[in-house]
C-alpha cells in the first residue's frame, strides 16, 4: 500500500467520444500491473438518476454490474481492463447526487441553511470521491462530458476543491484532449488543446498531464508548444494515437511506451514499482494472430448506434483469444426487409437484448432462420425470449407471445412474474445483477462452461413461463440452465441443432480480455466448424 490514497482526475477537452473511458481504464490497468490497488469512479453530469431509463440511442449500452447497478458503459471498459468487478458506487450521476441532496433537505438535515451548489452539492460529490478511494492506493475518477459543459461545472468545482481534502501532491489532474489533423493543411493542430487547458485553468484546475488524442504522431515541436501553453513539463505531454476500430487493448501498452506510468509515480513521489505488462503484451500479440476470419451477425434495432452493443462486440473480440478466429461483426437492422439475404456469408447469429416491440418481428425471423438453417445461434435476454416465442408458434401455439408485447396473449410463454406486478417506477425495478445458474450436465451449456454452477448478470422484467416447460421439451428444447433459488429458466438450447443456445442473462458483461467468456468462445467455435464444413461441401 502507498501511504495516502492518491487521486487521478480525468477530464476531457474539445469534443466528446475521445475514448476517455478507455484511457482511464488503461491507466488503471497500468497501475494495477505495477501492483497498486486501483479504485475507479465514473461521474456522469446528466440528471438521470442512472442510465437505466435512457435509450441506447442516447447513451449506448447500459452496463450492469454484479451487484445489479445499471451504469455507464465506461464501467464495462474498466472491468474489462482491470479484470475486476466494480459495484454500485463506481458510477454516480448528477441526478443521483441531486436526488440525495433534495432528500436530505426535505428531512431537514441542513438545519435551516440555504442549500447551495457550493458547498452542499460539492460536499456530496467529494464524499463519493473519497468513498472510491477507500482502501485503495489510487482512485481514478473520470468526469463525463467535456470541460466547458454547464452540467459539468459543479463536478469540476468539486475536484478543484478536493486538493484541500488531502495534499496537492496526492492529486493528479489528467486532461485528455483532441489534437485534430487538418487535411487541407496536412497538419495536426494544437490550438484546441491549448484552449481547453485554458478553460480548465479558468476553473482553477491546473492540469498535470495532457493526453493528446491524435491520428498522427506529435513532433517534438508540437509537444513543446502544448507543454508551454498548457503549463506542463514537456514529458507530461503524452501522445495517445488512434487505434481506430482496431485493438483497444493496445492502449495501455502505447501509454506505457510514452512513459505515462513513470510520470504518474514521479508526480506522486512514489518509487515506481516493477511493472508487469508481460501478460498484456502476450495477449495483444495473441489477439492479432488468428487462423480465420468469420462474419457474425448481430441482429437488433440499435444497429446504427456504435456503442449500443459494445460489450457484445468486446466479448466477440475476446473470443479470438480462445478460438484463434477473428470475428467481423455484421450488424443487421431487424426493421429492414430481406433479412434472409443479409445472413449470406454469415457463420453465426446473435440476437441481443432489447426492450419494446419495434424490430421484434425481424428478430423472430432471424431466430427462425438460424434454427432452420442450422446456423450457430446465441440468443441473449430478449433474444432468448423471442427465440422461444418463435419456436412456440412454429410448434403449434400460433398466438404465443411475450406479455411485454401482448399482455392478453392466450399463450404467455414469456411472462411477467406475479411478484413484480406492483411496479410503478420504471427505473431500477428489473431483475438486475448476478444470479446463480445451475448447469445441467450433458448439455452444450455444460460443455461450454465446464462447471456445474455459474453466476451471470441479468437485466430484464420478463421470464420464461414454467407452465410451458413440458411443451418445449416435447419439441426438442433442453432447459440447460436453471436458477436454483426460484426455479427460473436461464438457458434453453436445441437438441437437434449444431449450436443453438439462448440465455436469459447477459454473458457479454462478464467477458474479459484476460478471461474470454466460455459461451462466446463456444459459440464462435461452433461458427468456425460450420464455416469449415461449408468449405468442404
Ligand atoms: N425486454 C425484455 C424484458 O424486460 C428483455 C430485456 C433485455 O433484453 N435486457 O424482460
Short mmCIF file of C-alpha atoms and ligand atoms in Angstrom, two decimals:
data_model
loop_
_atom_site.label_atom_id
_atom_site.label_comp_id
_atom_site.label_asym_id
_atom_site.label_seq_id
_atom_site.Cartn_x
_atom_site.Cartn_y
_atom_site.Cartn_z
CA UNK A 1 0.00 0.00 0.00
CA UNK A 2 1.12 3.57 -0.61
CA UNK A 3 0.78 5.75 2.49
CA UNK A 4 -2.03 8.05 1.42
CA UNK A 5 -4.58 7.39 -1.26
CA UNK A 6 -3.76 9.17 -4.49
CA UNK A 7 -6.42 10.57 -6.79
CA UNK A 8 -6.25 10.89 -10.55
CA UNK A 9 -8.96 13.12 -12.00
CA UNK A 10 -9.57 12.62 -15.68
CA UNK A 11 -11.26 15.40 -17.65
CA UNK A 12 -11.91 15.72 -21.35
CA UNK A 13 -11.47 18.66 -23.67
CA UNK A 14 -12.63 19.90 -27.09
CA UNK A 15 -15.05 17.10 -28.05
CA UNK A 16 -16.74 14.06 -26.59
CA UNK A 17 -16.01 10.49 -27.77
CA UNK A 18 -12.28 10.87 -27.15
CA UNK A 19 -12.13 7.47 -25.55
CA UNK A 20 -11.72 8.91 -22.05
CA UNK A 21 -13.16 5.69 -20.66
CA UNK A 22 -10.61 3.54 -22.45
CA UNK A 23 -7.81 5.87 -21.42
CA UNK A 24 -8.91 5.86 -17.76
CA UNK A 25 -9.24 2.08 -17.87
CA UNK A 26 -5.77 1.83 -19.42
CA UNK A 27 -4.25 4.00 -16.71
CA UNK A 28 -5.95 1.72 -14.18
CA UNK A 29 -4.51 -1.32 -15.91
CA UNK A 30 -1.00 0.17 -15.97
CA UNK A 31 -1.08 0.97 -12.26
CA UNK A 32 -2.53 -2.40 -11.43
CA UNK A 33 0.26 -4.00 -13.43
CA UNK A 34 2.62 -2.26 -11.02
CA UNK A 35 0.94 -3.86 -8.07
CA UNK A 36 -1.25 -0.97 -6.92
CA UNK A 37 -4.80 -1.30 -5.66
CA UNK A 38 -6.89 0.78 -8.00
CA UNK A 39 -10.38 2.20 -7.45
CA UNK A 40 -12.46 3.52 -10.34
CA UNK A 41 -15.25 6.07 -10.37
CA UNK A 42 -17.18 7.44 -13.32
CA UNK A 43 -19.09 10.64 -12.71
CA UNK A 44 -21.80 11.45 -15.25
CA UNK A 45 -23.07 15.01 -15.17
CA UNK A 46 -26.55 14.29 -16.56
CA UNK A 47 -29.69 14.49 -14.44
CA UNK A 48 -30.94 10.94 -14.90
CA UNK A 49 -30.53 9.10 -11.61
CA UNK A 50 -28.95 6.24 -13.53
CA UNK A 51 -28.69 5.46 -17.24
CA UNK A 52 -31.15 2.55 -16.87
CA UNK A 53 -34.08 4.51 -18.27
CA UNK A 54 -32.10 6.01 -21.13
CA UNK A 55 -32.43 4.78 -24.68
CA UNK A 56 -29.35 3.22 -26.27
CA UNK A 57 -29.78 5.92 -28.94
CA UNK A 58 -28.91 8.48 -26.27
CA UNK A 59 -26.38 6.68 -24.32
CA UNK A 60 -25.19 3.47 -25.90
CA UNK A 61 -25.24 0.31 -23.88
CA UNK A 62 -26.31 0.21 -20.25
CA UNK A 63 -23.70 -1.83 -18.43
CA UNK A 64 -24.80 -3.95 -15.46
CA UNK A 65 -22.52 -4.70 -12.51
CA UNK A 66 -22.52 -7.86 -10.43
CA UNK A 67 -24.37 -6.08 -7.61
CA UNK A 68 -27.10 -5.01 -10.02
CA UNK A 69 -26.33 -1.37 -10.82
CA UNK A 70 -27.30 -0.04 -14.24
CA UNK A 71 -24.29 2.00 -15.20
CA UNK A 72 -22.43 3.87 -17.86
CA UNK A 73 -20.75 1.75 -20.48
CA UNK A 74 -17.34 3.01 -19.40
CA UNK A 75 -17.65 0.69 -16.40
CA UNK A 76 -17.54 -2.11 -18.93
CA UNK A 77 -14.15 -0.87 -20.09
CA UNK A 78 -12.95 -0.52 -16.52
CA UNK A 79 -13.97 -4.08 -15.68
CA UNK A 80 -12.53 -5.48 -18.88
CA UNK A 81 -9.20 -3.69 -18.46
CA UNK A 82 -8.79 -4.20 -14.72
CA UNK A 83 -10.22 -7.69 -14.75
CA UNK A 84 -12.19 -6.86 -11.60
CA UNK A 85 -15.80 -6.49 -10.65
CA UNK A 86 -16.91 -2.97 -9.87
CA UNK A 87 -20.05 -2.07 -7.99
CA UNK A 88 -22.88 0.39 -7.50
CA UNK A 89 -20.63 3.06 -6.08
CA UNK A 90 -18.32 3.02 -9.11
CA UNK A 91 -20.71 5.22 -11.10
CA UNK A 92 -22.54 8.29 -9.96
CA UNK A 93 -24.68 10.76 -11.85
CA UNK A 94 -25.66 14.35 -11.17
CA UNK A 95 -29.25 13.10 -10.90
CA UNK A 96 -28.34 10.70 -8.12
CA UNK A 97 -26.47 13.37 -6.17
CA UNK A 98 -29.22 15.98 -6.56
CA UNK A 99 -31.71 13.34 -5.50
CA UNK A 100 -29.74 12.72 -2.34
CA UNK A 101 -29.33 16.46 -1.72
CA UNK A 102 -33.04 17.14 -2.00
CA UNK A 103 -33.96 14.17 0.17
CA UNK A 104 -31.61 15.46 2.85
CA UNK A 105 -33.06 18.95 2.55
CA UNK A 106 -36.61 17.60 2.96
CA UNK A 107 -35.54 15.72 6.06
CA UNK A 108 -34.28 18.99 7.48
CA UNK A 109 -30.69 17.83 7.60
CA UNK A 110 -29.36 21.23 6.56
CA UNK A 111 -30.77 22.84 9.71
CA UNK A 112 -32.34 25.90 8.15
CA UNK A 113 -29.41 26.79 5.91
CA UNK A 114 -29.77 27.91 2.32
CA UNK A 115 -28.85 24.78 0.35
CA UNK A 116 -26.37 25.61 -2.39
CA UNK A 117 -24.28 24.03 -5.11
CA UNK A 118 -21.20 25.16 -3.20
CA UNK A 119 -20.71 23.78 -0.57
CA UNK A 120 -23.61 21.33 -0.21
CA UNK A 121 -23.63 19.68 -3.60
CA UNK A 122 -19.85 19.77 -3.94
CA UNK A 123 -19.54 18.21 -0.46
CA UNK A 124 -21.67 15.29 -1.54
CA UNK A 125 -19.58 14.87 -4.68
CA UNK A 126 -16.38 14.89 -2.66
CA UNK A 127 -17.82 12.26 -0.32
CA UNK A 128 -18.42 9.97 -3.31
CA UNK A 129 -14.86 10.52 -4.49
CA UNK A 130 -13.48 9.69 -1.05
CA UNK A 131 -15.54 6.54 -0.99
CA UNK A 132 -13.98 5.46 -4.30
CA UNK A 133 -10.55 5.91 -2.74
CA UNK A 134 -11.26 3.99 0.45
CA UNK A 135 -8.72 1.18 0.95
CA UNK A 136 -7.14 1.90 -2.42
CA UNK A 137 -3.71 3.12 -3.39
CA UNK A 138 -5.09 5.13 -6.26
CA UNK A 139 -8.59 6.20 -7.27
CA UNK A 140 -9.15 7.14 -10.88
CA UNK A 141 -12.10 9.50 -11.21
CA UNK A 142 -13.36 10.19 -14.69
CA UNK A 143 -15.63 13.18 -15.20
CA UNK A 144 -18.02 12.60 -18.09
CA UNK A 145 -18.62 15.23 -20.74
CA UNK A 146 -16.29 17.98 -21.89
CA UNK A 147 -14.75 20.85 -19.98
CA UNK A 148 -16.99 23.85 -20.53
CA UNK A 149 -20.29 21.95 -20.32
CA UNK A 150 -22.72 23.68 -17.97
CA UNK A 151 -23.68 20.42 -16.22
CA UNK A 152 -20.07 19.55 -15.54
CA UNK A 153 -19.25 22.69 -13.57
CA UNK A 154 -20.19 21.51 -10.04
CA UNK A 155 -18.08 18.39 -10.59
CA UNK A 156 -15.06 20.33 -11.78
CA UNK A 157 -15.52 22.65 -8.80
CA UNK A 158 -15.60 19.61 -6.51
CA UNK A 159 -12.39 18.15 -7.94
CA UNK A 160 -10.77 21.58 -7.69
CA UNK A 161 -11.69 21.72 -4.00
CA UNK A 162 -10.59 18.15 -3.47
CA UNK A 163 -6.95 19.13 -3.24
CA UNK A 164 -7.79 20.57 0.19
CA UNK A 165 -9.13 17.20 1.34
CA UNK A 166 -5.63 15.81 1.04
CA UNK A 167 -2.46 17.41 -0.30
CA UNK A 168 -1.88 18.74 -3.77
CA UNK A 169 0.86 16.15 -4.31
CA UNK A 170 -1.66 13.36 -3.85
CA UNK A 171 -3.78 14.72 -6.66
CA UNK A 172 -3.15 14.42 -10.36
CA UNK A 173 -5.24 16.25 -12.90
CA UNK A 174 -5.09 14.46 -16.22
CA UNK A 175 -6.64 16.22 -19.17
CA UNK A 176 -7.45 14.33 -22.36
CA UNK A 177 -7.78 16.46 -25.40
CA UNK A 178 -8.09 16.26 -29.15
CA UNK A 179 -5.23 17.21 -31.43
CA UNK A 180 -7.05 17.20 -34.76
CA UNK A 181 -5.45 16.57 -38.11
CA UNK A 182 -6.45 19.18 -40.68
CA UNK A 183 -6.28 17.61 -44.06
CA UNK A 184 -6.13 20.81 -46.10
CA UNK A 185 -3.07 21.96 -44.16
CA UNK A 186 -1.70 18.43 -43.78
CA UNK A 187 -1.01 19.29 -40.16
CA UNK A 188 -2.17 18.47 -36.70
CA UNK A 189 -3.33 21.42 -34.67
CA UNK A 190 -2.58 22.07 -31.02
CA UNK A 191 -4.78 25.14 -30.58
CA UNK A 192 -7.97 23.38 -29.40
CA UNK A 193 -5.92 21.65 -26.69
CA UNK A 194 -4.38 24.94 -25.61
CA UNK A 195 -7.84 26.46 -25.33
CA UNK A 196 -9.30 23.62 -23.38
CA UNK A 197 -6.41 23.74 -20.91
CA UNK A 198 -7.03 27.48 -20.54
CA UNK A 199 -10.69 26.75 -19.84
CA UNK A 200 -9.67 24.29 -17.16
CA UNK A 201 -7.30 26.77 -15.56
CA UNK A 202 -10.04 29.41 -15.51
CA UNK A 203 -11.97 27.00 -13.34
CA UNK A 204 -8.97 26.70 -11.07
CA UNK A 205 -7.63 23.34 -12.18
CA UNK A 206 -4.03 23.22 -13.36
CA UNK A 207 -3.58 20.09 -15.41
CA UNK A 208 -0.55 17.96 -14.58
CA UNK A 209 -0.64 15.71 -17.61
CA UNK A 210 -2.06 16.36 -21.06
CA UNK A 211 -3.03 13.30 -23.06
CA UNK A 212 -3.32 14.09 -26.73
CA UNK A 213 -5.69 12.02 -28.79
CA UNK A 214 -4.35 12.16 -32.30
CA UNK A 215 -4.34 10.40 -35.65
CA UNK A 216 -0.74 11.41 -36.39
CA UNK A 217 2.36 11.33 -34.25
CA UNK A 218 3.23 14.51 -32.38
CA UNK A 219 6.52 16.12 -33.29
CA UNK A 220 8.90 17.32 -30.64
CA UNK A 221 7.99 20.92 -31.55
CA UNK A 222 4.29 20.24 -31.12
CA UNK A 223 4.88 18.65 -27.74
CA UNK A 224 6.86 21.71 -26.70
CA UNK A 225 4.10 24.04 -27.80
CA UNK A 226 1.42 22.10 -25.93
CA UNK A 227 3.64 21.97 -22.84
CA UNK A 228 4.25 25.70 -22.92
CA UNK A 229 0.64 26.74 -23.44
CA UNK A 230 -0.85 24.19 -21.08
CA UNK A 231 1.80 24.87 -18.43
CA UNK A 232 3.09 21.34 -18.00
CA UNK A 233 6.60 19.88 -18.44
CA UNK A 234 7.30 18.61 -21.94
CA UNK A 235 7.41 14.98 -20.86
CA UNK A 236 3.92 15.37 -19.37
CA UNK A 237 2.54 15.74 -22.89
CA UNK A 238 1.53 12.21 -23.74
CA UNK A 239 0.58 11.05 -27.18
CA UNK A 240 -2.32 8.64 -27.48
CA UNK A 241 -2.53 7.73 -31.10
CA UNK A 242 -5.71 6.27 -32.63
CA UNK A 243 -6.02 2.53 -32.66
CA UNK A 244 -9.25 3.18 -34.55
CA UNK A 245 -11.63 0.28 -34.75
CA UNK A 246 -8.62 -1.89 -34.04
CA UNK A 247 -7.30 -3.28 -30.83
CA UNK A 248 -8.16 -1.06 -27.85
CA UNK A 249 -6.19 -3.39 -25.58
CA UNK A 250 -3.04 -1.90 -27.09
CA UNK A 251 -3.74 1.43 -25.40
CA UNK A 252 -2.11 0.54 -22.04
CA UNK A 253 1.00 -0.54 -23.93
CA UNK A 254 1.05 2.65 -26.01
CA UNK A 255 0.74 4.78 -22.90
CA UNK A 256 3.45 2.77 -21.20
CA UNK A 257 5.72 3.42 -24.15
CA UNK A 258 5.04 7.12 -23.65
CA UNK A 259 6.21 6.58 -20.05
CA UNK A 260 2.89 7.62 -18.59
CA UNK A 261 3.11 5.24 -15.64
CA UNK A 262 6.56 6.50 -14.67
CA UNK A 263 5.30 10.05 -14.88
CA UNK A 264 2.42 9.24 -12.55
CA UNK A 265 4.79 7.72 -10.00
CA UNK A 266 7.06 10.73 -10.27
CA UNK A 267 4.15 13.09 -9.73
CA UNK A 268 3.06 11.26 -6.61
CA UNK A 269 6.65 10.97 -5.40
CA UNK A 270 6.24 7.25 -5.06
CA UNK A 271 9.05 4.98 -6.13
CA UNK A 272 7.97 3.17 -9.24
CA UNK A 273 7.22 -0.49 -8.65
CA UNK A 274 8.33 -3.06 -11.12
CA UNK A 275 5.84 -3.27 -13.88
CA UNK A 276 4.47 -6.49 -15.16
CA UNK A 277 2.95 -5.98 -18.56
CA UNK A 278 4.01 -9.37 -19.92
CA UNK A 279 0.50 -10.70 -19.87
CA UNK A 280 -0.81 -7.69 -21.77
CA UNK A 281 1.90 -7.97 -24.36
CA UNK A 282 1.35 -11.67 -24.84
CA UNK A 283 -2.40 -11.32 -25.14
CA UNK A 284 -2.24 -8.36 -27.50
CA UNK A 285 0.09 -10.37 -29.72
CA UNK A 286 -2.16 -13.40 -29.47
CA UNK A 287 -5.26 -11.39 -30.31
CA UNK A 288 -3.64 -10.36 -33.55
CA UNK A 289 -2.86 -13.90 -34.59
CA UNK A 290 -5.79 -15.76 -35.97
CA UNK A 291 -6.22 -18.55 -38.44
CA UNK A 292 -9.55 -17.46 -39.81
CA UNK A 293 -11.93 -14.52 -40.14
CA UNK A 294 -15.66 -15.10 -39.68
CA UNK A 295 -18.72 -12.95 -40.13
CA UNK A 296 -21.02 -12.97 -37.15
CA UNK A 297 -24.35 -11.18 -37.38
CA UNK A 298 -25.72 -9.14 -34.52
CA UNK A 299 -29.39 -8.60 -35.32
CA UNK A 300 -31.02 -5.79 -33.40
CA UNK A 301 -32.72 -2.45 -33.70
CA UNK A 302 -29.97 -0.19 -32.40
CA UNK A 303 -27.51 -1.26 -35.05
CA UNK A 304 -26.55 2.21 -36.18
CA UNK A 305 -25.55 3.34 -32.69
CA UNK A 306 -21.96 2.20 -32.48
CA UNK A 307 -21.97 1.85 -28.71
CA UNK A 308 -25.30 0.06 -28.26
CA UNK A 309 -23.82 -3.45 -28.34
CA UNK A 310 -20.38 -2.57 -27.02
CA UNK A 311 -19.92 -5.45 -24.58
CA UNK A 312 -21.06 -8.00 -27.17
CA UNK A 313 -18.52 -6.65 -29.61
CA UNK A 314 -15.80 -6.85 -26.99
CA UNK A 315 -16.82 -10.37 -25.94
CA UNK A 316 -16.53 -11.46 -29.58
CA UNK A 317 -13.12 -9.87 -29.70
CA UNK A 318 -12.03 -11.72 -26.55
CA UNK A 319 -13.24 -14.96 -28.13
CA UNK A 320 -10.37 -14.63 -30.62
CA UNK A 321 -8.00 -15.43 -27.77
CA UNK A 322 -9.77 -18.71 -27.12
CA UNK A 323 -10.56 -19.74 -30.68
CA UNK A 324 -7.99 -18.08 -32.95
CA UNK A 325 -10.89 -16.84 -35.01
CA UNK A 326 -11.24 -13.17 -35.74
CA UNK A 327 -14.83 -12.05 -35.79
CA UNK A 328 -16.12 -9.43 -38.17
CA UNK A 329 -19.39 -8.17 -36.76
CA UNK A 330 -22.17 -7.57 -39.26
CA UNK A 331 -24.98 -5.54 -37.75
CA UNK A 332 -28.37 -6.42 -39.15
CA UNK A 333 -31.19 -3.94 -38.71
CA UNK A 334 -34.20 -6.13 -37.93
CA UNK A 335 -36.60 -3.48 -39.17
CA UNK A 336 -35.32 -3.93 -42.70
CA UNK A 337 -36.64 -6.41 -45.23
CA UNK A 338 -34.61 -9.14 -46.98
CA UNK A 339 -33.27 -10.46 -43.68
CA UNK A 340 -32.55 -13.86 -45.20
CA UNK A 341 -30.21 -12.29 -47.77
CA UNK A 342 -28.38 -10.45 -45.05
CA UNK A 343 -27.43 -13.74 -43.49
CA UNK A 344 -25.49 -14.75 -46.59
CA UNK A 345 -21.90 -15.40 -45.71
CA UNK A 346 -22.62 -15.27 -42.01
CA UNK A 347 -21.33 -18.12 -39.83
CA UNK A 348 -23.17 -17.35 -36.62
CA UNK A 349 -26.01 -15.17 -35.39
CA UNK A 350 -26.52 -13.25 -32.17
CA UNK A 351 -29.89 -11.79 -31.27
CA UNK A 352 -29.11 -9.41 -28.43
CA UNK A 353 -31.19 -7.91 -25.63
CA UNK A 354 -33.67 -5.12 -26.07
CA UNK A 355 -36.90 -3.53 -24.95
CA UNK A 356 -40.17 -2.82 -26.73
CA UNK A 357 -41.92 -4.34 -29.69
CA UNK A 358 -40.27 -2.45 -32.52
CA UNK A 359 -37.99 -4.74 -34.50
CA UNK A 360 -39.16 -7.93 -32.78
CA UNK A 361 -40.78 -9.47 -35.85
CA UNK A 362 -37.50 -9.21 -37.70
CA UNK A 363 -35.65 -10.67 -34.74
CA UNK A 364 -38.01 -13.66 -34.69
CA UNK A 365 -37.46 -14.11 -38.40
CA UNK A 366 -33.72 -14.23 -37.73
CA UNK A 367 -34.27 -16.75 -34.91
CA UNK A 368 -36.33 -18.91 -37.26
CA UNK A 369 -33.70 -18.76 -40.00
CA UNK A 370 -30.90 -19.69 -37.59
CA UNK A 371 -32.98 -22.57 -36.25
CA UNK A 372 -33.98 -23.99 -39.61
CA UNK A 373 -30.74 -23.38 -41.48
CA UNK A 374 -28.68 -24.73 -38.57
CA UNK A 375 -26.68 -21.53 -38.18
CA UNK A 376 -24.99 -21.33 -34.76
CA UNK A 377 -27.14 -19.05 -32.63
CA UNK A 378 -26.68 -17.18 -29.40
CA UNK A 379 -29.83 -15.51 -28.06
CA UNK A 380 -29.30 -13.01 -25.28
CA UNK A 381 -32.10 -11.89 -22.95
CA UNK A 382 -34.77 -10.55 -25.34
CA UNK A 383 -33.03 -12.71 -27.92
CA UNK A 384 -33.78 -15.79 -25.83
CA UNK A 385 -37.35 -14.72 -25.17
CA UNK A 386 -38.06 -14.13 -28.85
CA UNK A 387 -36.43 -17.36 -29.94
CA UNK A 388 -38.78 -19.23 -27.60
CA UNK A 389 -41.83 -17.30 -28.78
CA UNK A 390 -40.84 -18.06 -32.35
CA UNK A 391 -40.49 -21.76 -31.57
CA UNK A 392 -43.77 -21.91 -29.65
CA UNK A 393 -45.53 -20.53 -32.71
CA UNK A 394 -43.71 -22.91 -35.02
CA UNK A 395 -44.62 -25.84 -32.76
CA UNK A 396 -48.32 -25.01 -32.96
CA UNK A 397 -49.15 -22.31 -30.43
CA UNK A 398 -49.88 -19.74 -33.10
CA UNK A 399 -50.75 -16.95 -30.68
CA UNK A 400 -47.84 -17.45 -28.32
CA UNK A 401 -46.16 -14.24 -27.26
CA UNK A 402 -44.33 -12.40 -24.54
CA UNK A 403 -46.56 -10.41 -22.23
CA UNK A 404 -44.27 -7.49 -22.90
CA UNK A 405 -45.79 -7.24 -26.38
CA UNK A 406 -49.22 -8.74 -25.87
CA UNK A 407 -50.38 -8.78 -22.24
CA UNK A 408 -53.57 -10.63 -23.25
CA UNK A 409 -51.93 -13.47 -25.19
CA UNK A 410 -53.52 -16.87 -24.51
CA UNK A 411 -50.02 -18.40 -24.50
CA UNK A 412 -47.69 -16.21 -22.48
CA UNK A 413 -44.54 -18.25 -22.89
CA UNK A 414 -42.65 -15.22 -21.62
CA UNK A 415 -44.47 -13.69 -18.69
CA UNK A 416 -44.39 -11.05 -16.05
CA UNK A 417 -43.68 -12.59 -12.66
CA UNK A 418 -46.53 -12.15 -10.16
CA UNK A 419 -44.26 -10.67 -7.51
CA UNK A 420 -43.28 -7.89 -9.90
CA UNK A 421 -46.82 -6.75 -10.61
CA UNK A 422 -46.84 -3.81 -8.24
CA UNK A 423 -44.11 -1.90 -10.03
CA UNK A 424 -44.88 1.77 -10.60
CA UNK A 425 -41.49 3.30 -11.21
CA UNK A 426 -39.64 2.26 -14.33
CA UNK A 427 -36.15 2.96 -13.00
CA UNK A 428 -34.22 0.19 -11.27
CA UNK A 429 -37.11 -2.25 -10.98
CA UNK A 430 -35.89 -5.15 -13.04
CA UNK A 431 -34.21 -8.38 -12.16
CA UNK A 432 -30.75 -6.92 -12.03
CA UNK A 433 -27.25 -8.17 -11.38
CA UNK A 434 -25.59 -11.51 -10.77
CA UNK A 435 -27.63 -14.64 -10.06
CA UNK A 436 -26.70 -18.28 -9.81
CA UNK A 437 -27.43 -20.63 -12.66
CA UNK A 438 -27.21 -24.38 -12.28
CA UNK A 439 -25.94 -26.06 -15.42
CA UNK A 440 -27.49 -29.36 -16.46
CA UNK A 441 -24.79 -31.97 -17.31
CA UNK A 442 -24.51 -33.34 -20.81
CA UNK A 443 -25.71 -30.13 -22.48
CA UNK A 444 -24.00 -27.61 -24.74
CA UNK A 445 -24.03 -25.15 -21.85
CA UNK A 446 -22.22 -27.69 -19.67
CA UNK A 447 -19.71 -28.34 -22.42
CA UNK A 448 -19.03 -24.62 -22.78
CA UNK A 449 -18.78 -23.76 -19.10
CA UNK A 450 -17.25 -26.96 -17.74
CA UNK A 451 -18.84 -26.06 -14.39
CA UNK A 452 -21.99 -27.04 -12.54
CA UNK A 453 -22.91 -23.57 -11.23
CA UNK A 454 -22.18 -20.20 -12.80
CA UNK A 455 -23.11 -16.62 -11.95
CA UNK A 456 -24.36 -14.40 -14.70
CA UNK A 457 -25.76 -10.88 -14.85
CA UNK A 458 -29.36 -10.01 -15.57
CA UNK A 459 -31.39 -7.00 -16.66
CA UNK A 460 -34.98 -7.81 -17.53
CA UNK A 461 -38.56 -7.78 -16.28
CA UNK A 462 -39.99 -10.83 -18.03
CA UNK A 463 -39.17 -14.51 -17.52
CA UNK A 464 -39.79 -17.81 -19.22
CA UNK A 465 -43.14 -19.21 -18.05
CA UNK A 466 -42.58 -22.62 -16.45
CA UNK A 467 -46.11 -23.77 -17.45
CA UNK A 468 -44.67 -24.32 -20.93
CA UNK A 469 -41.58 -26.29 -19.98
CA UNK A 470 -43.02 -29.66 -20.90
CA UNK A 471 -44.41 -28.37 -24.15
CA UNK A 472 -40.99 -27.16 -25.24
CA UNK A 473 -39.22 -30.28 -24.01
CA UNK A 474 -41.55 -32.42 -26.10
CA UNK A 475 -40.46 -30.34 -29.08
CA UNK A 476 -36.72 -30.81 -28.65
CA UNK A 477 -35.79 -27.93 -26.35
CA UNK A 478 -33.48 -28.60 -23.42
CA UNK A 479 -33.51 -26.29 -20.45
CA UNK A 480 -29.86 -26.47 -19.61
CA UNK A 481 -29.52 -23.70 -17.05
CA UNK A 482 -31.85 -23.12 -14.11
CA UNK A 483 -31.76 -20.55 -11.34
CA UNK A 484 -31.82 -22.75 -8.23
CA UNK A 485 -33.47 -20.26 -5.83
CA UNK A 486 -36.52 -19.52 -7.93
CA UNK A 487 -36.53 -22.36 -10.42
CA UNK A 488 -36.31 -19.92 -13.33
CA UNK A 489 -35.16 -20.94 -16.78
CA UNK A 490 -31.84 -19.25 -17.54
CA UNK A 491 -30.65 -21.24 -20.56
CA UNK A 492 -32.56 -23.01 -23.32
CA UNK A 493 -30.95 -24.93 -26.13
CA UNK A 494 -31.97 -27.06 -29.06
CA UNK A 495 -31.29 -30.77 -29.16
CA UNK A 496 -31.14 -31.21 -32.91
CA UNK A 497 -29.10 -28.24 -33.93
CA UNK A 498 -25.32 -27.78 -34.17
CA UNK A 499 -25.33 -24.93 -31.59
CA UNK A 500 -28.47 -23.06 -30.61
CA UNK A 501 -28.16 -21.62 -27.13
CA UNK A 502 -30.40 -18.91 -25.73
CA UNK A 503 -29.74 -17.28 -22.39
CA UNK A 504 -31.87 -15.07 -20.17
CA UNK A 505 -28.80 -13.27 -18.83
CA UNK A 506 -26.12 -11.11 -20.43
CA UNK A 507 -22.90 -13.13 -20.70
CA UNK A 508 -21.24 -10.25 -22.55
CA UNK A 509 -20.93 -8.26 -19.31
CA UNK A 510 -18.60 -10.83 -17.83
CA UNK A 511 -16.25 -11.39 -20.73
CA UNK A 512 -12.78 -10.05 -20.11
CA UNK A 513 -9.63 -9.63 -22.14
CA UNK A 514 -7.87 -11.87 -19.63
CA UNK A 515 -10.84 -14.25 -19.39
CA UNK A 516 -12.88 -14.66 -22.57
CA UNK A 517 -16.42 -15.77 -21.81
CA UNK A 518 -16.93 -19.53 -22.34
CA UNK A 519 -20.28 -19.14 -24.08
CA UNK A 520 -18.90 -16.67 -26.61
CA UNK A 521 -15.90 -18.92 -27.21
CA UNK A 522 -18.13 -21.97 -27.68
CA UNK A 523 -20.41 -20.01 -29.99
CA UNK A 524 -17.52 -18.75 -32.12
CA UNK A 525 -16.05 -22.29 -32.23
CA UNK A 526 -19.39 -23.59 -33.46
CA UNK A 527 -19.43 -20.88 -36.12
CA UNK A 528 -15.92 -21.91 -37.11
CA UNK A 529 -16.93 -25.57 -37.53
CA UNK A 530 -19.88 -24.55 -39.65
CA UNK A 531 -17.64 -22.48 -41.90
CA UNK A 532 -15.14 -25.31 -42.18
CA UNK A 533 -17.90 -27.77 -43.10
CA UNK A 534 -19.41 -25.35 -45.61
CA UNK A 535 -15.96 -25.05 -47.16
CA UNK A 536 -15.72 -28.82 -47.55
CA UNK A 537 -19.14 -29.20 -49.09
N1 LIG B 1 -37.48 -6.63 -22.60
C1 LIG B 1 -37.18 -7.87 -22.01
C2 LIG B 1 -37.51 -7.93 -20.53
O1 LIG B 1 -37.70 -6.92 -19.91
C3 LIG B 1 -35.73 -8.25 -22.26
C4 LIG B 1 -34.75 -7.32 -21.62
C5 LIG B 1 -33.36 -7.44 -22.19
O2 LIG B 1 -33.16 -7.96 -23.26
N2 LIG B 1 -32.39 -6.93 -21.49
O3 LIG B 1 -37.60 -8.98 -19.97
#
